[in-house]
Structure formats: C-alpha cells, structure tokens
Amino acid sequence: ETGVTQSPTHLIKTRGQQVTLRCSSQSGHNTVSWYQQALGQGPQFIFQYYREEENGRGNFPPRFSGLQFPNYSSELNVNALELDDSALYLCASSVVVVGGEETQYFGPGTRLLVL
Amino acid sequence: AQSVAQPEDQVNVAEGNPLTVKCTYSVSGNPYLFWYVQYPNRGLQFLLKYITGDNLVKGSYGFEAEFNKSQTSFHLKKPSALVSDSALYFCAVRDMIRGGADGLTFGKGTHLIIQP
C-alpha cells in the first residue's frame, strides 16, 4: 500500500450537482496530483498542487477545481456535473525534487457515477 | 506535447514464459518514463522508472524495462511470468524540460493475461 487514501470509495450523483472528493497524501509528500480515468482508458491529468497553489493543469474546464491544505491533504471539486464526468478519480502524492523526477504514488481512487 | 502509445490492448503469455509489454513515447525534450500496474478496483501501483543512466531499469516483482532512445521505446519485460502478474499495465511519460507541471501522460493500458 502507498499510504495515499481517498474518500469516498464510491459516489453517485445526478447531472448538474456538485461533488467533492478527498485525498490524504503519503507522509512527507508535499505535492498532490489528480487524474481522471474513464472506463477503458488511461488516467488523464487534471491538475497538480504544490505548497497549496495550483502549479499545473491539464485540458479540463474551470468547473474542475481543487484545494491543498497545510497538512498536504487535498480536495477535488467538480461543479455542474455532466454524464461524461463518470469515471475513476485518482489522487497521487509525491515529493518535488530538483529536475522534476519525482515518483507519483497513487491512492485507490473514487469511482463517481453521474446519472 | 507529450504522448504514449501502447500498441497492444492485450498480451497473452503462458506461465513461466518471458513476457514483454510494449510502449513507445514522444516528448519534446528528454523523457522521464514510468510503468504502473493496476489490479481490478484498485489504484495504480508503481513498478519502475527511467530517469537517466543505465538503459536497463530493474523494478518491483522481477520486472525490468529497457529504454531505447533511438526507437523512443520503453518496453516492460519479465523473464518468467506468474499467474499473479495478470493485470492492467500502464506506461507513462513526462518531459524532463517541462517538469511536473504537466503531470504524467499515460498510455491506454495493456491487459496482461498469464495462462496457467
């Protein structure tokens, strides 16, 4: 096990609602990244937080937002849910090192179903 | 832009035989390359990475991968497959120049099935 935890494990929402997913990073890790994994696809990068600031973002609209807290836990918020948001959401924590060669360690994910 | 291709959706290998899962990549600069494994209803588990140095990288559970810059490939290998190796394998890349701000770019994954 990686020491990265996520909650809840499963979630069902209806279109138009808002959802908050939570992640607790591995001890000593100061960076958290979020990924969306649609069924049958590889994970897609949503964004990354370092020192409580977003420092990188993939091709996701602004209704996907996040927070990182001083204890390095993190939230992913999605507003105005759409059916295509149904996916497994993965959180990964890491330690930033010079050169950006950090290894990301993933949590078990939260499976979101939007009806 | 960075990209990863895993040309095989599924690889079938008999237990005890060597296995290879293929991966090719594209980045603007030099790559950081990773292999992860995903078991059903689980997150991704780190296997190994290439940063620099020796082209043959050894990782967890007897897996290794060979970096080939001229062919832009990073194939995953294991000398003798186990039934318990059956899982979904992902190759991922990050451009060394861009650093972590772009996140990892993953391939679509390859289902590895080891037959007893």
XYZ file of C-alpha atoms in Angstrom:
231
model
C 0.000 0.000 0.000
C 1.169 3.547 -0.806
C -0.169 5.403 2.207
C -2.355 7.584 -0.029
C -6.005 7.389 0.951
C -9.101 8.680 -0.812
C -12.711 9.126 0.203
C -15.356 8.188 -0.540
C -14.705 4.973 -2.443
C -17.884 5.249 -4.479
C -20.296 8.071 -5.175
C -23.482 8.520 -7.201
C -24.623 11.991 -8.255
C -27.098 13.422 -10.709
C -26.337 15.736 -13.597
C -25.917 19.365 -12.538
C -24.910 18.572 -8.965
C -21.584 19.363 -7.326
C -19.161 16.854 -5.791
C -16.119 17.000 -3.515
C -13.546 14.211 -3.447
C -10.874 13.986 -0.787
C -7.299 12.731 -0.667
C -4.779 12.288 2.108
C -1.191 12.274 0.879
C 1.577 9.926 1.901
C 3.522 11.215 4.882
C 6.284 13.633 3.865
C 4.856 14.313 0.409
C 4.265 17.961 -0.496
C 2.709 17.628 -3.938
C -0.610 16.194 -4.995
C -1.902 15.482 -8.489
C -5.384 14.481 -9.607
C -6.246 12.274 -12.564
C -9.475 11.175 -14.238
C -9.621 7.614 -15.564
C -12.588 6.918 -17.791
C -13.616 3.323 -18.368
C -11.144 1.535 -20.624
C -8.759 4.491 -20.776
C -5.534 5.557 -19.150
C -5.577 8.251 -16.465
C -5.712 11.854 -17.677
C -4.004 14.637 -15.747
C -6.407 17.185 -14.225
C -4.097 19.386 -12.135
C -1.289 19.448 -9.607
C -0.918 21.342 -6.341
C 2.344 22.271 -4.653
C 2.524 24.330 -1.463
C -1.229 24.956 -1.658
C -1.026 26.511 -5.133
C -2.074 25.035 -8.449
C 1.138 24.708 -10.473
C -0.035 22.746 -13.491
C -3.275 21.874 -15.230
C -4.387 19.512 -17.957
C -7.139 20.008 -20.505
C -10.036 20.253 -18.056
C -12.572 23.099 -17.752
C -12.667 25.522 -14.796
C -15.580 23.661 -13.189
C -12.865 21.241 -12.039
C -11.139 22.921 -9.120
C -9.031 21.906 -6.174
C -7.534 22.747 -2.852
C -4.444 21.632 -0.976
C -4.315 22.137 2.772
C -1.303 22.832 5.038
C -1.284 19.184 6.115
C -0.985 18.261 2.393
C -4.437 16.728 2.207
C -6.369 17.762 -0.868
C -9.812 18.139 -2.399
C -11.094 17.892 -5.947
C -14.328 19.784 -6.595
C -16.433 19.354 -9.695
C -19.351 21.692 -10.348
C -22.267 21.255 -12.747
C -21.677 17.551 -13.159
C -22.080 16.055 -16.618
C -22.660 12.438 -17.595
C -19.129 12.264 -19.064
C -17.692 13.048 -15.642
C -18.442 9.457 -14.649
C -15.002 7.959 -14.042
C -12.461 6.775 -11.505
C -10.723 9.774 -9.920
C -7.200 9.121 -8.770
C -5.085 11.150 -6.406
C -1.295 10.835 -6.454
C 1.187 12.285 -3.993
C 4.891 12.931 -4.459
C 7.869 14.894 -3.231
C 9.171 17.568 -5.568
C 12.875 17.200 -6.229
C 15.274 19.151 -8.413
C 14.729 18.195 -12.048
C 11.109 17.125 -11.535
C 11.912 13.439 -11.376
C 9.572 12.707 -8.526
C 7.635 9.435 -8.450
C 3.884 9.733 -8.006
C 2.195 7.271 -5.662
C -1.488 6.697 -6.243
C -4.428 6.161 -3.958
C -7.158 3.590 -4.608
C -9.430 6.110 -6.305
C -13.012 7.302 -6.012
C -15.482 5.925 -8.525
C -18.025 8.597 -9.490
C -21.208 7.779 -11.358
C -23.272 10.649 -12.742
C -26.869 9.817 -13.644
C 3.171 17.842 -26.400
C 3.962 14.500 -24.869
C 2.289 11.199 -25.776
C 2.494 7.465 -25.105
C 1.419 4.556 -27.278
C 0.800 1.043 -26.074
C 0.100 -0.806 -29.303
C -1.335 -3.968 -27.756
C -4.664 -3.964 -25.945
C -3.938 -7.452 -24.621
C -0.923 -9.713 -24.257
C -1.305 -13.426 -23.524
C 1.638 -15.388 -22.105
C 1.935 -18.874 -20.668
C 3.114 -19.106 -17.082
C 6.881 -19.471 -16.900
C 7.498 -17.855 -20.291
C 9.120 -14.447 -20.729
C 6.805 -11.506 -21.234
C 7.099 -8.145 -22.996
C 4.633 -5.261 -22.865
C 5.401 -2.612 -25.454
C 5.491 1.162 -25.033
C 6.634 3.982 -27.300
C 6.672 7.658 -26.381
C 7.006 11.145 -27.785
C 8.316 14.204 -25.933
C 9.941 17.466 -26.945
C 12.959 17.009 -24.705
C 14.315 14.095 -22.721
C 11.813 11.777 -21.054
C 11.113 10.539 -17.607
C 9.410 7.152 -18.144
C 7.318 5.090 -15.760
C 5.472 1.795 -15.599
C 2.462 1.296 -13.336
C 0.214 -1.734 -12.764
C -3.476 -1.649 -11.900
C -5.361 -4.553 -10.376
C -9.196 -4.670 -10.570
C -10.894 -1.965 -8.486
C -7.535 -0.673 -7.268
C -5.388 2.375 -7.876
C -2.121 2.404 -9.784
C 0.918 0.739 -8.282
C 4.404 1.995 -9.208
C 6.692 -0.624 -10.808
C 9.757 1.210 -12.088
C 11.076 4.375 -13.694
C 13.789 5.574 -16.042
C 15.401 8.921 -15.277
C 18.909 8.714 -16.640
C 21.839 6.325 -16.672
C 21.630 2.627 -17.492
C 19.138 1.806 -20.199
C 18.011 -1.334 -18.372
C 15.962 -0.466 -15.309
C 15.001 -3.009 -12.669
C 11.836 -2.660 -10.616
C 9.415 -4.420 -8.327
C 8.299 -8.083 -8.571
C 11.056 -9.051 -11.011
C 10.017 -6.599 -13.714
C 12.517 -4.633 -15.778
C 12.302 -2.213 -18.661
C 14.672 -1.240 -21.431
C 14.975 2.370 -22.550
C 15.819 2.767 -26.233
C 16.286 6.388 -27.231
C 16.667 5.786 -30.970
C 13.422 3.814 -31.101
C 11.717 6.006 -28.444
C 10.637 2.849 -26.672
C 10.421 1.686 -23.064
C 9.248 -1.933 -23.152
C 8.397 -3.757 -19.924
C 9.839 -7.234 -19.526
C 9.968 -10.158 -17.126
C 11.995 -13.348 -17.645
C 9.389 -15.742 -16.220
C 5.700 -14.822 -15.952
C 3.490 -15.665 -12.983
C -0.294 -16.029 -12.998
C -0.361 -13.284 -10.366
C 1.184 -10.874 -12.910
C -2.158 -10.779 -14.718
C -3.306 -7.149 -14.538
C -3.581 -3.882 -16.492
C -0.233 -2.207 -17.199
C 0.267 1.475 -17.967
C 3.278 3.226 -19.426
C 3.631 6.938 -18.622
C 5.945 9.765 -19.663
C 6.835 13.234 -18.505
C 9.020 15.693 -20.400
C 12.143 16.431 -18.344
C 12.196 20.040 -19.508
C 8.584 20.737 -18.583
C 8.912 19.186 -15.151
C 5.974 18.092 -13.061
C 3.600 20.892 -14.013
C 2.272 18.910 -16.970
C 1.616 15.776 -14.968
C 2.119 12.302 -16.321
C 0.802 11.314 -19.735
C -0.398 7.708 -19.763
C -0.960 5.186 -22.499
C -4.303 3.432 -22.811
C -3.029 0.386 -20.978
C -2.293 -3.227 -21.875
C -4.116 -6.154 -20.326
C -1.582 -8.831 -19.459
C -3.060 -12.307 -19.124
C -0.869 -15.122 -17.829
C -2.281 -18.540 -18.556
C -1.500 -21.431 -16.170
